[in-house]
């Protein structure tokens, strides 16, 4: 009897230990599950905050540029007739750039904001065309045709027609470069430099450069860089945007409000950016904080209003990588041991 009771007691104790161990595992799994849920909620919250921040930055930038374009359109009636064609071409180009900005931001914009922006651009384009037709009426003796451009060219001298045809065939990027106030295009193996009195508050274009070092001392309003290879680019604070496309094996040392990088590979970015850099169709690019200084840099910052207190150099949005729980493989932080700490030219 005693042996039977002892056996029962041992079996009961063993069962209790098993139940306790099983219960402990359940609690542990539940804790792990809750921890994962909390982590996911935090990541989603951070992602939501980044999107909201990007949307607000877009709205502020879009509104500012839209007001400038409207003001320029109103001023059209005061422009000398000999400068009207250039004036309207510049207006159309800026609208085209604004349209590109909207298209590039479409991924994170709420449908209402995207539709509103598109409608405003369409309205502005119509206004520009109406004002252009009013101030630059077509010749009455031109042959009628359903194609407006053909109608205009019919009344043009041959040399003007060829210029117009060439302009129509150019891409948007080509026009951006052509109309930039300051530019370096098609140069190899040189050190190129512009100072503040040459670039302040102006659009800058760098295109088709190879093995060049570019030094921009000052505060341009915007920079467009296309097709750079094995180059180093240094620039003072930009209160607007810097656009970089199709660059290979380059080093960029920049300060700006917005940085947009497209189709760029194997390049290093030392940046000070108040919003977040946006990349698309990129790979092998690395980021570090901007560490270039020059005489007069503090004055340039004060002139642009670009804050030095906020720098999102290590926060990058990759439009080709939507997974919130994993880092994009297309960009990384440049290891401190790899960073250049002293620049010489």
Tab-separated table of C-alpha atoms in Angstrom:
chain	number	residue	atom	x	y	z
A	1	UNK	CA	0.000	0.000	0.000
A	2	UNK	CA	2.793	2.366	0.970
A	3	UNK	CA	4.684	1.565	-2.224
A	4	UNK	CA	1.598	2.268	-4.312
A	5	UNK	CA	1.045	5.595	-2.581
A	6	UNK	CA	4.695	6.480	-3.067
A	7	UNK	CA	4.471	5.677	-6.752
A	8	UNK	CA	1.357	7.833	-7.095
A	9	UNK	CA	3.083	10.673	-5.319
A	10	UNK	CA	6.093	10.451	-7.635
A	11	UNK	CA	3.889	10.318	-10.732
A	12	UNK	CA	1.836	13.278	-9.513
A	13	UNK	CA	4.957	15.296	-8.826
A	14	UNK	CA	6.298	14.431	-12.283
A	15	UNK	CA	3.035	15.483	-13.913
A	16	UNK	CA	3.056	18.759	-12.025
A	17	UNK	CA	6.643	19.426	-13.122
A	18	UNK	CA	5.661	18.688	-16.717
A	19	UNK	CA	2.660	20.995	-16.524
A	20	UNK	CA	4.771	23.701	-14.887
A	21	UNK	CA	7.443	23.389	-17.579
A	22	UNK	CA	4.826	23.467	-20.342
A	23	UNK	CA	3.142	26.495	-18.786
A	24	UNK	CA	6.473	28.264	-18.488
A	25	UNK	CA	7.154	27.656	-22.171
A	26	UNK	CA	3.729	29.031	-23.066
A	27	UNK	CA	4.360	32.176	-21.012
A	28	UNK	CA	7.778	32.582	-22.619
A	29	UNK	CA	6.343	32.201	-26.115
A	30	UNK	CA	3.644	34.715	-25.264
A	31	UNK	CA	6.235	37.164	-23.982
A	32	UNK	CA	8.257	36.737	-27.164
A	33	UNK	CA	5.136	37.206	-29.271
A	34	UNK	CA	4.198	40.357	-27.373
A	35	UNK	CA	7.760	41.673	-27.728
A	36	UNK	CA	7.632	41.080	-31.482
A	37	UNK	CA	4.247	42.782	-31.714
A	38	UNK	CA	5.564	45.752	-29.752
A	39	UNK	CA	8.619	45.979	-31.976
A	40	UNK	CA	6.441	45.822	-35.085
A	41	UNK	CA	4.135	48.525	-33.724
A	42	UNK	CA	7.123	50.728	-32.969
A	43	UNK	CA	8.545	50.232	-36.463
A	44	UNK	CA	5.151	50.947	-38.012
A	45	UNK	CA	4.852	54.055	-35.853
A	46	UNK	CA	8.297	55.244	-36.930
A	47	UNK	CA	7.477	54.510	-40.557
A	48	UNK	CA	4.209	56.419	-40.216
A	49	UNK	CA	6.060	59.369	-38.685
A	50	UNK	CA	8.607	59.371	-41.514
A	51	UNK	CA	5.829	59.330	-44.088
A	52	UNK	CA	3.978	62.176	-42.361
A	53	UNK	CA	7.193	64.155	-42.188
A	54	UNK	CA	7.876	63.542	-45.891
A	55	UNK	CA	4.329	64.564	-46.792
A	56	UNK	CA	4.599	67.810	-44.836
A	57	UNK	CA	7.943	68.623	-46.412
A	58	UNK	CA	6.466	67.939	-49.846
A	59	UNK	CA	3.470	70.189	-49.178
A	60	UNK	CA	5.672	73.045	-47.958
A	61	UNK	CA	8.055	72.773	-50.918
A	62	UNK	CA	5.258	72.349	-53.451
A	63	UNK	CA	3.318	75.339	-52.110
A	64	UNK	CA	6.412	77.531	-52.136
A	65	UNK	CA	7.327	76.690	-55.746
A	66	UNK	CA	3.711	77.007	-56.873
A	67	UNK	CA	3.494	80.541	-55.451
A	68	UNK	CA	6.732	81.512	-57.192
A	69	UNK	CA	5.449	80.191	-60.518
A	70	UNK	CA	2.149	82.028	-60.138
A	71	UNK	CA	4.012	85.252	-59.386
A	72	UNK	CA	6.228	84.783	-62.431
A	73	UNK	CA	3.162	84.165	-64.575
A	74	UNK	CA	1.557	87.389	-63.347
A	75	UNK	CA	4.766	89.247	-64.216
A	76	UNK	CA	4.629	87.977	-67.814
A	77	UNK	CA	2.840	91.092	-69.041
A	78	UNK	CA	5.770	93.239	-67.897
A	79	UNK	CA	8.435	91.228	-69.733
A	80	UNK	CA	10.007	92.733	-72.849
A	81	UNK	CA	8.713	91.115	-76.026
A	82	UNK	CA	12.212	90.020	-77.047
A	83	UNK	CA	12.506	87.981	-73.823
A	84	UNK	CA	9.024	86.461	-73.759
A	85	UNK	CA	9.920	83.175	-75.453
A	86	UNK	CA	12.755	82.564	-72.995
A	87	UNK	CA	10.483	83.594	-70.111
A	88	UNK	CA	7.745	81.131	-71.032
A	89	UNK	CA	10.247	78.360	-71.752
A	90	UNK	CA	11.712	78.843	-68.293
A	91	UNK	CA	8.235	78.776	-66.773
A	92	UNK	CA	7.391	75.553	-68.588
A	93	UNK	CA	10.653	73.986	-67.494
A	94	UNK	CA	10.024	74.844	-63.830
A	95	UNK	CA	6.534	73.392	-64.075
A	96	UNK	CA	8.016	70.253	-65.614
A	97	UNK	CA	10.482	69.991	-62.718
A	98	UNK	CA	7.617	70.456	-60.264
A	99	UNK	CA	5.693	67.704	-62.042
A	100	UNK	CA	8.695	65.400	-61.700
A	101	UNK	CA	8.848	66.243	-57.990
A	102	UNK	CA	5.196	65.226	-57.638
A	103	UNK	CA	5.777	61.994	-59.547
A	104	UNK	CA	8.773	61.100	-57.398
A	105	UNK	CA	6.746	61.767	-54.238
A	106	UNK	CA	3.666	59.839	-55.373
A	107	UNK	CA	4.702	56.711	-53.470
A	108	UNK	CA	4.164	58.273	-50.045
A	109	UNK	CA	1.559	60.941	-50.812
A	110	UNK	CA	-2.056	60.352	-49.730
A	111	UNK	CA	-4.384	60.079	-52.764
A	112	UNK	CA	-6.087	63.401	-51.964
A	113	UNK	CA	-2.801	65.330	-51.765
A	114	UNK	CA	-1.520	63.695	-54.949
A	115	UNK	CA	-4.710	64.501	-56.871
A	116	UNK	CA	-4.730	68.082	-55.566
A	117	UNK	CA	-1.111	68.625	-56.632
A	118	UNK	CA	-1.778	67.195	-60.096
A	119	UNK	CA	-4.846	69.411	-60.527
A	120	UNK	CA	-2.899	72.508	-59.475
A	121	UNK	CA	-0.146	71.727	-61.976
A	122	UNK	CA	-2.676	71.137	-64.755
A	123	UNK	CA	-4.350	74.457	-63.953
A	124	UNK	CA	-0.984	76.232	-63.937
A	125	UNK	CA	0.000	74.692	-67.279
A	126	UNK	CA	-3.264	75.908	-68.787
A	127	UNK	CA	-2.677	79.382	-67.381
A	128	UNK	CA	0.819	79.518	-68.843
A	129	UNK	CA	-0.422	78.394	-72.254
A	130	UNK	CA	-3.229	80.958	-72.240
A	131	UNK	CA	-0.887	83.776	-71.288
A	132	UNK	CA	1.632	82.605	-73.882
A	133	UNK	CA	-1.020	82.608	-76.604
A	134	UNK	CA	-2.098	86.071	-75.491
A	135	UNK	CA	1.374	87.637	-75.494
A	136	UNK	CA	2.865	85.588	-78.321
A	137	UNK	CA	0.011	85.297	-80.852
A	138	UNK	CA	0.547	83.070	-83.844
A	139	UNK	CA	1.067	84.589	-87.248
A	140	UNK	CA	-2.194	84.942	-89.154
A	141	UNK	CA	-0.650	83.773	-92.432
A	142	UNK	CA	0.452	80.437	-90.973
A	143	UNK	CA	-1.086	77.363	-92.589
A	144	UNK	CA	-3.813	75.741	-90.524
A	145	UNK	CA	-3.014	72.380	-88.977
A	146	UNK	CA	-4.164	70.339	-86.035
A	147	UNK	CA	-0.633	70.434	-84.658
A	148	UNK	CA	0.036	73.691	-82.821
A	149	UNK	CA	3.794	73.362	-83.066
A	150	UNK	CA	3.593	72.698	-86.785
A	151	UNK	CA	1.375	75.782	-87.128
A	152	UNK	CA	3.925	77.919	-85.347
A	153	UNK	CA	6.853	76.544	-87.328
A	154	UNK	CA	5.145	77.196	-90.662
A	155	UNK	CA	5.418	80.915	-90.007
A	156	UNK	CA	9.026	80.731	-88.859
A	157	UNK	CA	12.175	81.372	-90.845
A	158	UNK	CA	14.154	78.219	-91.552
A	159	UNK	CA	16.852	78.913	-88.951
A	160	UNK	CA	14.202	79.493	-86.257
A	161	UNK	CA	12.427	76.278	-87.228
A	162	UNK	CA	15.588	74.242	-86.789
A	163	UNK	CA	16.199	75.764	-83.356
A	164	UNK	CA	12.620	74.994	-82.307
A	165	UNK	CA	12.859	71.416	-83.588
A	166	UNK	CA	16.117	70.875	-81.723
A	167	UNK	CA	14.566	72.211	-78.527
A	168	UNK	CA	11.539	69.930	-78.824
A	169	UNK	CA	13.787	66.899	-79.256
A	170	UNK	CA	15.704	67.563	-76.046
A	171	UNK	CA	14.902	65.661	-72.912
A	172	UNK	CA	13.831	67.342	-69.701
A	173	UNK	CA	17.276	66.692	-68.215
A	174	UNK	CA	18.889	68.348	-71.239
A	175	UNK	CA	16.728	71.431	-70.779
A	176	UNK	CA	17.529	71.602	-67.072
A	177	UNK	CA	21.226	71.661	-67.942
A	178	UNK	CA	20.806	74.098	-70.819
A	179	UNK	CA	18.865	76.630	-68.753
A	180	UNK	CA	20.930	76.365	-65.566
A	181	UNK	CA	22.523	79.659	-64.556
A	182	UNK	CA	25.908	77.990	-63.875
A	183	UNK	CA	27.137	74.665	-65.208
A	184	UNK	CA	30.030	72.363	-65.960
A	185	UNK	CA	29.354	69.937	-68.824
A	186	UNK	CA	31.472	67.367	-70.649
A	187	UNK	CA	34.756	67.878	-68.780
A	188	UNK	CA	37.400	65.289	-67.801
A	189	UNK	CA	40.409	65.257	-65.473
A	190	UNK	CA	40.043	68.803	-64.122
A	191	UNK	CA	39.374	70.683	-60.884
A	192	UNK	CA	36.340	72.900	-61.430
A	193	UNK	CA	35.413	75.737	-59.090
A	194	UNK	CA	32.703	78.368	-58.583
A	195	UNK	CA	32.549	80.984	-55.847
A	196	UNK	CA	29.618	82.514	-53.990
A	197	UNK	CA	29.284	85.561	-56.228
A	198	UNK	CA	28.867	83.193	-59.178
A	199	UNK	CA	26.428	80.635	-57.732
A	200	UNK	CA	24.471	82.150	-54.831
A	201	UNK	CA	20.697	81.713	-55.331
A	202	UNK	CA	21.210	80.139	-58.749
A	203	UNK	CA	20.490	76.728	-60.261
A	204	UNK	CA	23.645	74.695	-60.886
A	205	UNK	CA	24.078	71.842	-63.365
A	206	UNK	CA	26.891	69.285	-63.515
A	207	UNK	CA	26.705	66.794	-66.370
A	208	UNK	CA	28.871	64.231	-68.136
A	209	UNK	CA	31.941	64.810	-65.964
A	210	UNK	CA	34.710	62.211	-65.578
A	211	UNK	CA	37.565	62.161	-63.047
A	212	UNK	CA	36.825	65.719	-61.927
A	213	UNK	CA	36.829	67.517	-58.575
A	214	UNK	CA	34.088	70.150	-58.314
A	215	UNK	CA	34.233	72.857	-55.623
A	216	UNK	CA	31.153	75.024	-55.153
A	217	UNK	CA	31.835	77.667	-52.507
A	218	UNK	CA	28.514	79.361	-51.801
A	219	UNK	CA	24.794	78.723	-51.549
A	220	UNK	CA	23.076	77.818	-54.831
A	221	UNK	CA	19.300	77.417	-54.892
A	222	UNK	CA	19.402	73.913	-56.416
A	223	UNK	CA	21.842	71.481	-58.041
A	224	UNK	CA	21.272	68.919	-60.796
A	225	UNK	CA	23.959	66.287	-61.396
A	226	UNK	CA	23.724	63.812	-64.267
A	227	UNK	CA	26.141	61.159	-65.505
A	228	UNK	CA	29.175	61.798	-63.305
A	229	UNK	CA	31.917	59.159	-63.142
A	230	UNK	CA	34.837	58.966	-60.697
A	231	UNK	CA	34.166	62.520	-59.515
A	232	UNK	CA	34.278	64.364	-56.193
A	233	UNK	CA	31.721	67.113	-55.617
A	234	UNK	CA	31.815	69.571	-52.712
A	235	UNK	CA	29.115	72.177	-52.182
A	236	UNK	CA	28.011	74.715	-49.593
A	237	UNK	CA	24.465	74.756	-48.124
A	238	UNK	CA	21.551	74.469	-50.563
A	239	UNK	CA	18.190	75.660	-49.173
A	240	UNK	CA	16.324	73.647	-51.809
A	241	UNK	CA	16.937	70.312	-53.498
A	242	UNK	CA	19.868	68.425	-54.934
A	243	UNK	CA	19.067	65.894	-57.682
A	244	UNK	CA	21.628	63.223	-58.589
A	245	UNK	CA	21.155	60.788	-61.482
A	246	UNK	CA	23.208	58.058	-63.135
A	247	UNK	CA	26.450	58.626	-61.262
A	248	UNK	CA	29.120	55.957	-60.762
A	249	UNK	CA	31.950	55.691	-58.245
A	250	UNK	CA	31.669	59.262	-57.001
A	251	UNK	CA	32.059	61.073	-53.674
A	252	UNK	CA	29.574	63.798	-52.766
A	253	UNK	CA	30.023	66.188	-49.827
A	254	UNK	CA	26.819	68.196	-49.582
A	255	UNK	CA	24.433	70.185	-47.382
A	256	UNK	CA	20.814	70.665	-48.413
A	257	UNK	CA	17.172	70.500	-47.447
A	258	UNK	CA	16.299	67.648	-49.822
A	259	UNK	CA	18.490	65.053	-51.505
A	260	UNK	CA	17.144	62.765	-54.230
A	261	UNK	CA	19.402	60.121	-55.727
A	262	UNK	CA	18.465	58.027	-58.770
A	263	UNK	CA	20.217	55.228	-60.645
A	264	UNK	CA	23.513	55.777	-58.854
A	265	UNK	CA	26.015	53.082	-57.845
A	266	UNK	CA	29.144	52.587	-55.728
A	267	UNK	CA	29.258	56.133	-54.383
A	268	UNK	CA	29.852	57.764	-51.005
A	269	UNK	CA	27.723	60.577	-49.616
A	270	UNK	CA	28.936	62.849	-46.815
A	271	UNK	CA	25.760	64.810	-46.216
A	272	UNK	CA	23.951	67.274	-44.021
A	273	UNK	CA	20.261	67.015	-44.906
A	274	UNK	CA	17.344	68.408	-42.916
A	275	UNK	CA	14.783	66.049	-44.433
A	276	UNK	CA	15.673	62.465	-45.365
A	277	UNK	CA	17.607	61.435	-48.435
A	278	UNK	CA	15.519	59.516	-50.961
A	279	UNK	CA	17.081	56.916	-53.224
A	280	UNK	CA	15.655	54.953	-56.146
A	281	UNK	CA	17.238	52.340	-58.413
A	282	UNK	CA	20.528	52.653	-56.505
A	283	UNK	CA	22.960	50.153	-55.047
A	284	UNK	CA	26.309	50.138	-53.283
A	285	UNK	CA	25.950	53.643	-51.865
A	286	UNK	CA	27.137	54.630	-48.390
A	287	UNK	CA	26.407	57.601	-46.134
A	288	UNK	CA	28.359	59.591	-43.543
A	289	UNK	CA	27.889	63.042	-41.945
A	290	UNK	CA	29.170	66.035	-43.904
A	291	UNK	CA	32.598	67.083	-42.641
A	292	UNK	CA	33.782	69.714	-45.138
A	293	UNK	CA	34.295	73.317	-44.055
A	294	UNK	CA	35.500	76.439	-45.838
A	295	UNK	CA	35.886	80.140	-45.093
A	296	UNK	CA	32.497	81.842	-45.162
A	297	UNK	CA	30.485	78.658	-44.701
A	298	UNK	CA	28.721	79.938	-41.565
A	299	UNK	CA	27.595	83.052	-43.448
A	300	UNK	CA	26.243	80.846	-46.250
A	301	UNK	CA	24.228	78.826	-43.734
A	302	UNK	CA	22.827	82.031	-42.255
A	303	UNK	CA	21.901	83.307	-45.720
A	304	UNK	CA	20.012	80.137	-46.688
A	305	UNK	CA	18.292	79.599	-43.345
A	306	UNK	CA	19.321	75.937	-43.505
A	307	UNK	CA	19.492	74.712	-39.928
A	308	UNK	CA	22.636	73.051	-38.641
A	309	UNK	CA	20.830	71.617	-35.631
A	310	UNK	CA	19.011	68.959	-37.617
A	311	UNK	CA	20.861	66.409	-39.705
A	312	UNK	CA	19.242	63.192	-40.971
A	313	UNK	CA	22.346	61.931	-42.757
A	314	UNK	CA	21.736	58.351	-41.587
A	315	UNK	CA	17.997	58.218	-42.331
A	316	UNK	CA	17.389	57.192	-45.932
A	317	UNK	CA	14.156	56.213	-47.686
A	318	UNK	CA	14.610	53.656	-50.464
A	319	UNK	CA	11.700	53.678	-52.910
A	320	UNK	CA	12.713	50.202	-54.051
A	321	UNK	CA	12.590	48.714	-50.550
A	322	UNK	CA	9.265	48.752	-48.730
A	323	UNK	CA	9.914	46.166	-46.015
A	324	UNK	CA	9.624	47.903	-42.643
A	325	UNK	CA	11.235	45.086	-40.682
A	326	UNK	CA	14.468	44.818	-42.697
A	327	UNK	CA	17.146	47.278	-43.806
A	328	UNK	CA	17.449	48.033	-47.501
A	329	UNK	CA	20.444	46.223	-49.058
A	330	UNK	CA	20.957	49.138	-51.454
A	331	UNK	CA	22.572	51.536	-48.971
A	332	UNK	CA	24.572	51.440	-45.749
A	333	UNK	CA	26.425	53.587	-43.242
A	334	UNK	CA	30.027	54.260	-44.221
A	335	UNK	CA	32.210	52.724	-41.529
A	336	UNK	CA	34.191	55.284	-39.527
A	337	UNK	CA	37.443	53.560	-40.451
A	338	UNK	CA	36.647	54.191	-44.137
A	339	UNK	CA	35.678	57.857	-43.807
A	340	UNK	CA	37.887	60.627	-45.120
A	341	UNK	CA	38.428	63.138	-42.324
A	342	UNK	CA	40.636	65.668	-44.080
A	343	UNK	CA	40.025	66.897	-47.619
A	344	UNK	CA	42.796	68.240	-49.819
A	345	UNK	CA	42.571	69.606	-53.351
